[in-house]
Short mmCIF file of C-alpha atoms in Angstrom, two decimals:
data_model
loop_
_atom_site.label_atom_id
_atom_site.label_comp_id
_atom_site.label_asym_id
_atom_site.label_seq_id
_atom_site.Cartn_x
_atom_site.Cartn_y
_atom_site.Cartn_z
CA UNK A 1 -93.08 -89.96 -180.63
CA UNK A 2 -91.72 -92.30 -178.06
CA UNK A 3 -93.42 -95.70 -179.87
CA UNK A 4 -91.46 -94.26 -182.86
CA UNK A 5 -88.32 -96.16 -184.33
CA UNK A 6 -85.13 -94.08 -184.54
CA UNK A 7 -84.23 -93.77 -187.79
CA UNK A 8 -81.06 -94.30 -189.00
CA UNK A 9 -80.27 -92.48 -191.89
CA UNK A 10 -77.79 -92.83 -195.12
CA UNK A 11 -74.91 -90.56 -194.19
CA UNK A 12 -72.80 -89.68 -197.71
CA UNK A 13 -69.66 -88.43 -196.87
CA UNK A 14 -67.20 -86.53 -199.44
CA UNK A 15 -67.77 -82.96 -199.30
CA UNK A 16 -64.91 -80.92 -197.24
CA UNK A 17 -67.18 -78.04 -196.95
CA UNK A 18 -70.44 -77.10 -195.64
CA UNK A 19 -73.36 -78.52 -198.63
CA UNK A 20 -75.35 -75.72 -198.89
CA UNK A 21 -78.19 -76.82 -201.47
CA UNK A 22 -79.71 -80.23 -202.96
CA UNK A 23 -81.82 -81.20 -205.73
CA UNK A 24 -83.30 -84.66 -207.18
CA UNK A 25 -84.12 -85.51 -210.67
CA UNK A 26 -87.27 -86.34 -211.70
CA UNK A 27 -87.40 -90.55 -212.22
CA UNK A 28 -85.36 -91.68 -214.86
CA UNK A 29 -85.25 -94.52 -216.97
CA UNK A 30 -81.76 -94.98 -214.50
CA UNK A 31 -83.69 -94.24 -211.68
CA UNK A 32 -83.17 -90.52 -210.01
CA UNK A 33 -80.28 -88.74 -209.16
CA UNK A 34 -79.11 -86.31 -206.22
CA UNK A 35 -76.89 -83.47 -206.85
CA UNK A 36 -74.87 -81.64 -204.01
CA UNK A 37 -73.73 -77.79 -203.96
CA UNK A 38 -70.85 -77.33 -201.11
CA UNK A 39 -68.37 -74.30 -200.87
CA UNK A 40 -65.42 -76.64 -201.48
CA UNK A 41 -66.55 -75.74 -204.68
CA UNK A 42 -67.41 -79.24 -205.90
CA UNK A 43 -70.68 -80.14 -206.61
CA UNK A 44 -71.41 -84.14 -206.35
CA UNK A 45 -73.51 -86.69 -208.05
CA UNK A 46 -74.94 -89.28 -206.38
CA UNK A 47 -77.24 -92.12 -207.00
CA UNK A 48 -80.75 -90.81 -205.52
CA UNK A 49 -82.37 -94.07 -204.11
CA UNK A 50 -78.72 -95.41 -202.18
CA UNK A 51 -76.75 -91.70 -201.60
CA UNK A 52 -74.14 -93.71 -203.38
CA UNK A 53 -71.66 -91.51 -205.10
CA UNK A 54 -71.13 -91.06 -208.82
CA UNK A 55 -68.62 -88.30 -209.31
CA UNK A 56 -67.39 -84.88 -208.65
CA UNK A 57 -67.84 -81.94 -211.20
CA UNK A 58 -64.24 -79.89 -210.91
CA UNK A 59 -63.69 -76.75 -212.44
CA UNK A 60 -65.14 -73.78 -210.23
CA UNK A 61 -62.89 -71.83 -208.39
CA UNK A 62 -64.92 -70.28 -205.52
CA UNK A 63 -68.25 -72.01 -203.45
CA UNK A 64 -70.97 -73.36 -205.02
CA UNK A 65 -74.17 -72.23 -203.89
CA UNK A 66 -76.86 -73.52 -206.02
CA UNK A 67 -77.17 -76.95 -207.92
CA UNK A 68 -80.20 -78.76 -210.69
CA UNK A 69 -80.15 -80.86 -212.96
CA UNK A 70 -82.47 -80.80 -215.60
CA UNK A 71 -85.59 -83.88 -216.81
CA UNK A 72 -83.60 -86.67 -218.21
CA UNK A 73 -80.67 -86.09 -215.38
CA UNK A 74 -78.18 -85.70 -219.18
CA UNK A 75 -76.91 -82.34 -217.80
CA UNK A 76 -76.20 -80.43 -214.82
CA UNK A 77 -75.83 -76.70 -213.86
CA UNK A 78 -73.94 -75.24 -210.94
CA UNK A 79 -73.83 -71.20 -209.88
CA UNK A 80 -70.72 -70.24 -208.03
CA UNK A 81 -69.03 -67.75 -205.87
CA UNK A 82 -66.34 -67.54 -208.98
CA UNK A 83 -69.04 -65.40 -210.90
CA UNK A 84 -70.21 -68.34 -213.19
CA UNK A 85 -72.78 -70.55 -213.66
CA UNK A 86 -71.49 -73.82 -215.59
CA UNK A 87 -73.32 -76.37 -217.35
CA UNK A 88 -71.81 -80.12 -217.11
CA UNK A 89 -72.62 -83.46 -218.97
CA UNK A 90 -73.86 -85.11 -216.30
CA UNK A 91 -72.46 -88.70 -217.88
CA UNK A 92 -68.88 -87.53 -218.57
CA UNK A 93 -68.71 -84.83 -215.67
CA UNK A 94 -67.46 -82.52 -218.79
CA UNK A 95 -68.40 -78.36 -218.71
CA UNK A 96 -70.98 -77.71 -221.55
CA UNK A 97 -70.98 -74.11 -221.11
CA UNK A 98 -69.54 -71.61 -218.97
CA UNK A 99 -71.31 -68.29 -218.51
CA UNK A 100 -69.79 -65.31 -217.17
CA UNK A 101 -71.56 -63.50 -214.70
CA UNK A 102 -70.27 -60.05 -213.04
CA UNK A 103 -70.46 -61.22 -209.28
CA UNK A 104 -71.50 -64.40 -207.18
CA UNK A 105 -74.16 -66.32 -208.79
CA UNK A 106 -76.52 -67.83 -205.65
CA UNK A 107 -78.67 -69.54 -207.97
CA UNK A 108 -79.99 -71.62 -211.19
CA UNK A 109 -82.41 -73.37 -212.83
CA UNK A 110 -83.10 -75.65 -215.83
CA UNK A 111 -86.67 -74.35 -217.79
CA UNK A 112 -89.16 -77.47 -217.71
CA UNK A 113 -88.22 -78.01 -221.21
CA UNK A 114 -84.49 -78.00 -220.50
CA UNK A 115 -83.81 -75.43 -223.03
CA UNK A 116 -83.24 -72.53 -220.69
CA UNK A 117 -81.16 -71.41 -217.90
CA UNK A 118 -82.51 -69.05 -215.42
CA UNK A 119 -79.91 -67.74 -212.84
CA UNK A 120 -79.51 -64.79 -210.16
CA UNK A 121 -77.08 -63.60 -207.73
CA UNK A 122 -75.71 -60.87 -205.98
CA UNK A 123 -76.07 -58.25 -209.26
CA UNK A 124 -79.91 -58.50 -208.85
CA UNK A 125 -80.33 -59.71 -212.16
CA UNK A 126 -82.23 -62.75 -213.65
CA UNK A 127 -80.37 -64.12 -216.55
CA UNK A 128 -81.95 -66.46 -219.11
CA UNK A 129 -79.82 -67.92 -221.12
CA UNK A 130 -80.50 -70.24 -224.10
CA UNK A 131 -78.62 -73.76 -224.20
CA UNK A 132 -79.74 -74.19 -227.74
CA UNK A 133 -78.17 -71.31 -228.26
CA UNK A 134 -75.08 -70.61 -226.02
CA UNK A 135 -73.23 -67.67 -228.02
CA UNK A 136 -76.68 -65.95 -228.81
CA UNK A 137 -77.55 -62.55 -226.71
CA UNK A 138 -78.84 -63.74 -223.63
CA UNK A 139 -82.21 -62.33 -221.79
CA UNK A 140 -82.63 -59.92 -218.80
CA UNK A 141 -85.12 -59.41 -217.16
CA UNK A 142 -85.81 -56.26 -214.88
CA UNK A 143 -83.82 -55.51 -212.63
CA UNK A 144 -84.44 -57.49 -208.93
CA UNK A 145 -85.61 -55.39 -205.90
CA UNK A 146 -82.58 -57.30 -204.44
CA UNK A 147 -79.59 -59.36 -204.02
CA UNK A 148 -80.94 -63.20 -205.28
CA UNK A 149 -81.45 -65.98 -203.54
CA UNK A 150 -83.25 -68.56 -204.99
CA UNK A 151 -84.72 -69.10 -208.25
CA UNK A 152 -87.60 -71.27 -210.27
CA UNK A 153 -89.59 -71.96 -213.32
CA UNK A 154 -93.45 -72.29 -212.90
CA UNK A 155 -96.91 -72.55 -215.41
CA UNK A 156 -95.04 -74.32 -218.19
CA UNK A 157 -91.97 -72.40 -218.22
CA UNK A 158 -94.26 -68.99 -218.30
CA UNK A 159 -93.34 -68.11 -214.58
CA UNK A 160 -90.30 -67.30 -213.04
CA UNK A 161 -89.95 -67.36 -209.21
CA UNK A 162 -86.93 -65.35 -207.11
CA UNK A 163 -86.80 -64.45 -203.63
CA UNK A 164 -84.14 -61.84 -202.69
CA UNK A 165 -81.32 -62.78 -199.42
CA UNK A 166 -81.86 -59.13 -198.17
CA UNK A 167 -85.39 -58.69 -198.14
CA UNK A 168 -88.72 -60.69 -197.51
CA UNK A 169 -91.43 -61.83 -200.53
CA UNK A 170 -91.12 -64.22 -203.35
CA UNK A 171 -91.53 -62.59 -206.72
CA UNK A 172 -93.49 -63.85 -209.92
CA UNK A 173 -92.55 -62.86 -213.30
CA UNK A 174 -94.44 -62.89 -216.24
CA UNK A 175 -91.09 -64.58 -219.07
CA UNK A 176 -92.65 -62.35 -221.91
CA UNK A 177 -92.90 -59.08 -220.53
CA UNK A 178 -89.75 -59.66 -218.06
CA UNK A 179 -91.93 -57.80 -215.37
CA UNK A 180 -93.19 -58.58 -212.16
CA UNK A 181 -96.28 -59.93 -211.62
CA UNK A 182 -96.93 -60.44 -208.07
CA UNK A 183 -94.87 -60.53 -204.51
CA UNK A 184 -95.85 -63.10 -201.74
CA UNK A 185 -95.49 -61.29 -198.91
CA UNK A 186 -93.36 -62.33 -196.07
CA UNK A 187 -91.63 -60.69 -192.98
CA UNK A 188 -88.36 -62.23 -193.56
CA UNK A 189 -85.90 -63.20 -196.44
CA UNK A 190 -87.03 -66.20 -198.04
CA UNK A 191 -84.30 -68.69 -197.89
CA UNK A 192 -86.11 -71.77 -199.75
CA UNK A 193 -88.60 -71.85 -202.26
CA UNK A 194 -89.61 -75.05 -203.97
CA UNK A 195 -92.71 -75.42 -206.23
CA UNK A 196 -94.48 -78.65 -205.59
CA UNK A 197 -94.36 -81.45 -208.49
CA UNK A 198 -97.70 -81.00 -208.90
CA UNK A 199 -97.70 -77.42 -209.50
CA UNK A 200 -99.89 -76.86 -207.06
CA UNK A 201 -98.03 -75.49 -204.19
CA UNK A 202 -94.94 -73.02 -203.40
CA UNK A 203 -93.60 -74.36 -200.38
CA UNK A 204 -91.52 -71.30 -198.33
CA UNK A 205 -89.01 -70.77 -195.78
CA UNK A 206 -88.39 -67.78 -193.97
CA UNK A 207 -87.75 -67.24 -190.69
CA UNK A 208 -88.85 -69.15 -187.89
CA UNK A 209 -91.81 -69.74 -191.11
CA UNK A 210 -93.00 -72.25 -193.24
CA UNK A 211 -95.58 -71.44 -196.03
CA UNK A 212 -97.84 -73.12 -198.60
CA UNK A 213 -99.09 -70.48 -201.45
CA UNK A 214 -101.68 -71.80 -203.81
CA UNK A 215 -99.18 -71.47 -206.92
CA UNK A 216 -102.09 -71.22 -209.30
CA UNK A 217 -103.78 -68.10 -207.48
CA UNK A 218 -101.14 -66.76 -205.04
CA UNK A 219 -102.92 -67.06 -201.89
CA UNK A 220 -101.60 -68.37 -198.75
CA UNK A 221 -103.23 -71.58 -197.86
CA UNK A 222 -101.36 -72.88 -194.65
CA UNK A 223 -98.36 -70.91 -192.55
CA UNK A 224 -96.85 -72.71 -189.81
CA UNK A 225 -94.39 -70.80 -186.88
CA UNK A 226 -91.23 -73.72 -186.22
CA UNK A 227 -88.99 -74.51 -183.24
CA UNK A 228 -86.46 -72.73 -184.81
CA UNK A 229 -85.16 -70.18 -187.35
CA UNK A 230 -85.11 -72.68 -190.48
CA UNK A 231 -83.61 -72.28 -193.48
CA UNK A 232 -85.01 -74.86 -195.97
CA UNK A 233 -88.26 -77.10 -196.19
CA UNK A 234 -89.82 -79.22 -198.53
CA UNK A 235 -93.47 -80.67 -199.50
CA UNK A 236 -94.10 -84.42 -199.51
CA UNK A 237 -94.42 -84.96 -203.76
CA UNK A 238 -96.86 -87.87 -204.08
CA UNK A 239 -99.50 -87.82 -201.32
CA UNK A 240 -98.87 -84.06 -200.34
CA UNK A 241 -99.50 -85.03 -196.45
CA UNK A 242 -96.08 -84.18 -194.68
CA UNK A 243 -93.41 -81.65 -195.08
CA UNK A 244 -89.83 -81.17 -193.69
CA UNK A 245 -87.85 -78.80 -192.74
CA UNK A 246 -84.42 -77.78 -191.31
CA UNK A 247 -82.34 -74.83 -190.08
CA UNK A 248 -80.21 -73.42 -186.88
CA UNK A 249 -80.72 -76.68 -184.08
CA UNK A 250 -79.12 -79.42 -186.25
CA UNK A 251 -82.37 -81.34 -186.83
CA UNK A 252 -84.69 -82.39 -189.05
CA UNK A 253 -88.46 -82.44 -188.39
CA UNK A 254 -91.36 -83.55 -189.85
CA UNK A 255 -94.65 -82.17 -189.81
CA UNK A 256 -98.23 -82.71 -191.03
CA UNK A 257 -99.12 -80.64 -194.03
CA UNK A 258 -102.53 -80.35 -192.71
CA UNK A 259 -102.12 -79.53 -188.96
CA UNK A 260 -98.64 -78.09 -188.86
CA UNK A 261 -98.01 -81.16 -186.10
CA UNK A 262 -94.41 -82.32 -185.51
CA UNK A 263 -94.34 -86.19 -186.28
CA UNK A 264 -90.65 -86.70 -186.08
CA UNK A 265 -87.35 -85.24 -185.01
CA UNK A 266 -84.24 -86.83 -187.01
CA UNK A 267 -80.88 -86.07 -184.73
CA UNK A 268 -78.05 -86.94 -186.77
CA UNK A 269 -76.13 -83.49 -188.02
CA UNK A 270 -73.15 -81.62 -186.46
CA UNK A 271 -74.72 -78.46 -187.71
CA UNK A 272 -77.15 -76.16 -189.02
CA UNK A 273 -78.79 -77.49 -191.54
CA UNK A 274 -78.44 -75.74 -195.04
CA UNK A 275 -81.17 -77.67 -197.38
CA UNK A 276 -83.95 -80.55 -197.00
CA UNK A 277 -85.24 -82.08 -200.18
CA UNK A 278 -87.77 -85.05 -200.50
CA UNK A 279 -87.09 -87.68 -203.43
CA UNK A 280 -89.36 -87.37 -206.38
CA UNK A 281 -91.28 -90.35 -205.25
CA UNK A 282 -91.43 -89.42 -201.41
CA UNK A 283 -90.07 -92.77 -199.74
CA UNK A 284 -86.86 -90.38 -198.88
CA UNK A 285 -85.41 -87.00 -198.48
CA UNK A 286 -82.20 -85.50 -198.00
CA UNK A 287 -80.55 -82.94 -195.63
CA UNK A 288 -76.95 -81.15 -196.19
CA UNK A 289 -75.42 -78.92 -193.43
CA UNK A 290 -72.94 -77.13 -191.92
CA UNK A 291 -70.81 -80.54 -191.34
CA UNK A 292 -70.25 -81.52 -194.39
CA UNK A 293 -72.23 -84.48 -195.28
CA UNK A 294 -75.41 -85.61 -196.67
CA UNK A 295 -78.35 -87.63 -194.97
CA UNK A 296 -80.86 -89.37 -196.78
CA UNK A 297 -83.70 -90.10 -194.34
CA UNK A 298 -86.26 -92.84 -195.05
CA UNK A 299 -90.20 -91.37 -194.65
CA UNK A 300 -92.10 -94.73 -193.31
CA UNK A 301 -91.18 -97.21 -190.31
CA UNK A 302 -87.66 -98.98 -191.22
CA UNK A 303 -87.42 -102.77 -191.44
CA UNK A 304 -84.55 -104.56 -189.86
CA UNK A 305 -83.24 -105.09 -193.81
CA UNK A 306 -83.58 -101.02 -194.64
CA UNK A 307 -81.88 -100.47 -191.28
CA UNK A 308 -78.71 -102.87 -191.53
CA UNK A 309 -78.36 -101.36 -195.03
CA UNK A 310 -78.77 -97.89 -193.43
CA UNK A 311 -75.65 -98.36 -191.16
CA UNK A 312 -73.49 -100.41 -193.61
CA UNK A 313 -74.06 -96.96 -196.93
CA UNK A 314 -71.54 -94.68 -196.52
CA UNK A 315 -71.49 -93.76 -199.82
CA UNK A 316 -68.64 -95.71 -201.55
CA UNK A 317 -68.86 -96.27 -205.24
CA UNK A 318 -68.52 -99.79 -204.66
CA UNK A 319 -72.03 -100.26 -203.63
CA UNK A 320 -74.62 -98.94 -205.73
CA UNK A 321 -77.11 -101.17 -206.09
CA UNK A 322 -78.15 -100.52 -209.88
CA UNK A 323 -77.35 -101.99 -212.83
CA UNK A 324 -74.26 -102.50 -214.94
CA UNK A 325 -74.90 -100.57 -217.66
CA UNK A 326 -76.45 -97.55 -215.96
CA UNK A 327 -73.09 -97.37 -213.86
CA UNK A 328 -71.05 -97.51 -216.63
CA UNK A 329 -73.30 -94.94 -218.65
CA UNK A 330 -73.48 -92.54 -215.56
CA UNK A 331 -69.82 -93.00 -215.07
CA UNK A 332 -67.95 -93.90 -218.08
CA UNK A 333 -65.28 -91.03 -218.36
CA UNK A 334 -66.37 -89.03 -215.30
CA UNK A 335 -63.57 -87.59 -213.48
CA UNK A 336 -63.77 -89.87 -210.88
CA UNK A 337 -61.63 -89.16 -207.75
CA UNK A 338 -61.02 -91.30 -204.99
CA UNK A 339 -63.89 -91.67 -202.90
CA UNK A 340 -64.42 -88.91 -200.05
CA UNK A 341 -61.53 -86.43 -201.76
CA UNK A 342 -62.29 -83.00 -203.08
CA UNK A 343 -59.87 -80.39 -203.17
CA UNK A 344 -60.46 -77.38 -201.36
CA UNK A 345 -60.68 -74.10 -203.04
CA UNK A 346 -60.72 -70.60 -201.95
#
């Protein structure tokens, strides 16, 4: 680790809260897209490659705890400690839909399709709700074993995936019968789970833990102990040959998906750190914590060009490095507010 280059990583700035979860878009025609939950109750769009920012979704009224957005990056969906989840054009910045829920909703998720919206919280329910259909009766399924805490789509949109924040295992549910179909046993509450873009993997944090499960058969394949209680990790998308993850000592480490060797420690945050995702083509990833901001971390050796760019990003609009037209598509009529500003919301 010592012949290693420190690397120096995007920091995005904006949030006054801690950012509690992350997620990328798939690759766009506009490239990809990284979206921001933060209990300011602001959730933030950025430009995926360059962390620079796009705009600021306003209109919760309590913390945001979960954040996706859905193929094409068109539309976004939020869950919030105001007992909604809300669906935004994710051009305009506009609320598509609002669903009432009847306490804090910890998380949400776009079907592969996009016509669906899976959520869960603290009622220890799984909502799906149509988005063809907003006003039509939405689905329940049965009842979770406990309070929710993250949630996924898997097999085509045949799968659901929910892990509870008061108890350990991740649960699979069959979408036609609404019943559960298998638990993936763990000691402690899993606080991340992330299915692979391949499909082939459900990557898992709990505890001091990280886990692979073979997501086509349910076994466990690899588990790996950590230096530290962690609360998030994530699974290398292209080559499948490194993983990250980040809790309670500030930093974020990589490891070898194959030995469960550390291969880097990135120093940077003020504070726990909340959420690590990698980019959908792997050449980044990005942490939130406790502090407040963002850092997008580059996988492979920096060149003195990456790393001058790397401390001049800060995340102004001024500076994204994409085209005209996607800018003004991705922005045209989005609230925009001036650039590290959010108002703070109990």
């Amino acid at each position: 680790m010592d012949k290693k280059k420190i690397a120096v990583p995007l920091v995005c700035h904006g949030h006054s809260r801690p950012v509690v979860d992350l997620f990328y878009s798939p690759v766009t025609l506009d490239g990809f897209f990284l979206i921001s939950a933060s209990k300011d109750s602001s959730p933030m769009l950025r430009n995926g490659e360059t962390g620079d920012w796009i705009g600021t979704f306003e209109g919760h009224k309590g913390a945001v705890w979960s954040v996706c957005l859905d193929t094409n990056a068109l539309r976004a969906a939020s869950g919030s400690a105001d007992f909604t989840a809300k669906v935004w054009n994710a051009l305009t910045g506009d609320i598509l839909h609002s669903f009432e829920h009847k306490h804090i909703v910890r998380a949400c998720a776009f079907s592969e399709d996009t016509r669906l919206l899976l959520t869960g919280g603290i009622e220890k329910v799984l909502r799906i709700y149509d988005l063809n259909h907003p006003e039509a009766p939405l689905r329940e399924v049965d009842k979770s074993p406990g309070s929710v805490r993250t949630v996924s789509w898997m097999h085509s949109d045949q799968t659901l995936l929910s892990s509870c924040t008061d108890m350990g295992g991740v649960r699979l549910w069959d979408v036609r019968s609404g019943k559960i179909v298998q638990t993936l046993e763990t000691k402690s509450p899993v606080t991340s789970a992330e299915v692979s873009q391949d499909g082939r993997y459900i990557t898992t944090a709990d505890g001091a833990t990280v886990k692979f499960w073979d997501a086509g058969h349910f076994g466990l394949v690899k588990s790996y102990n950590m230096p530290c209680t962690v609360e998030s990790a994530s699974l290398e998308p292209k080559y499948g040959n490194k993983f990250i993850a980040g809790g309670e000592d500030m930093w974020v480490r990589v490891f070898d998906f194959h030995t469960g060797d550390e291969t880097a420690c990135n120093k940077g945050h003020h504070g726990p750190v909340h959420c690590v995702r990698f980019s959908p083509g792997g050449e980044s990833y990005a942490s939130g914590s406790e502090d407040g901001t963002i850092r997008i971390w580059q996988t492979g050796p920096l060149t003195d060009h990456e790393e001058t760019k790397s401390h001049a990003a800060n995340g102004s609009v001024g500076k994204v490095k994409v085209s005209v037209e996607e800018v003004s598509r991705k922005i045209g009529g989005f609230h925009i507010a001036e650039e590290g500003k959010t108002k703070e919301k109990e």
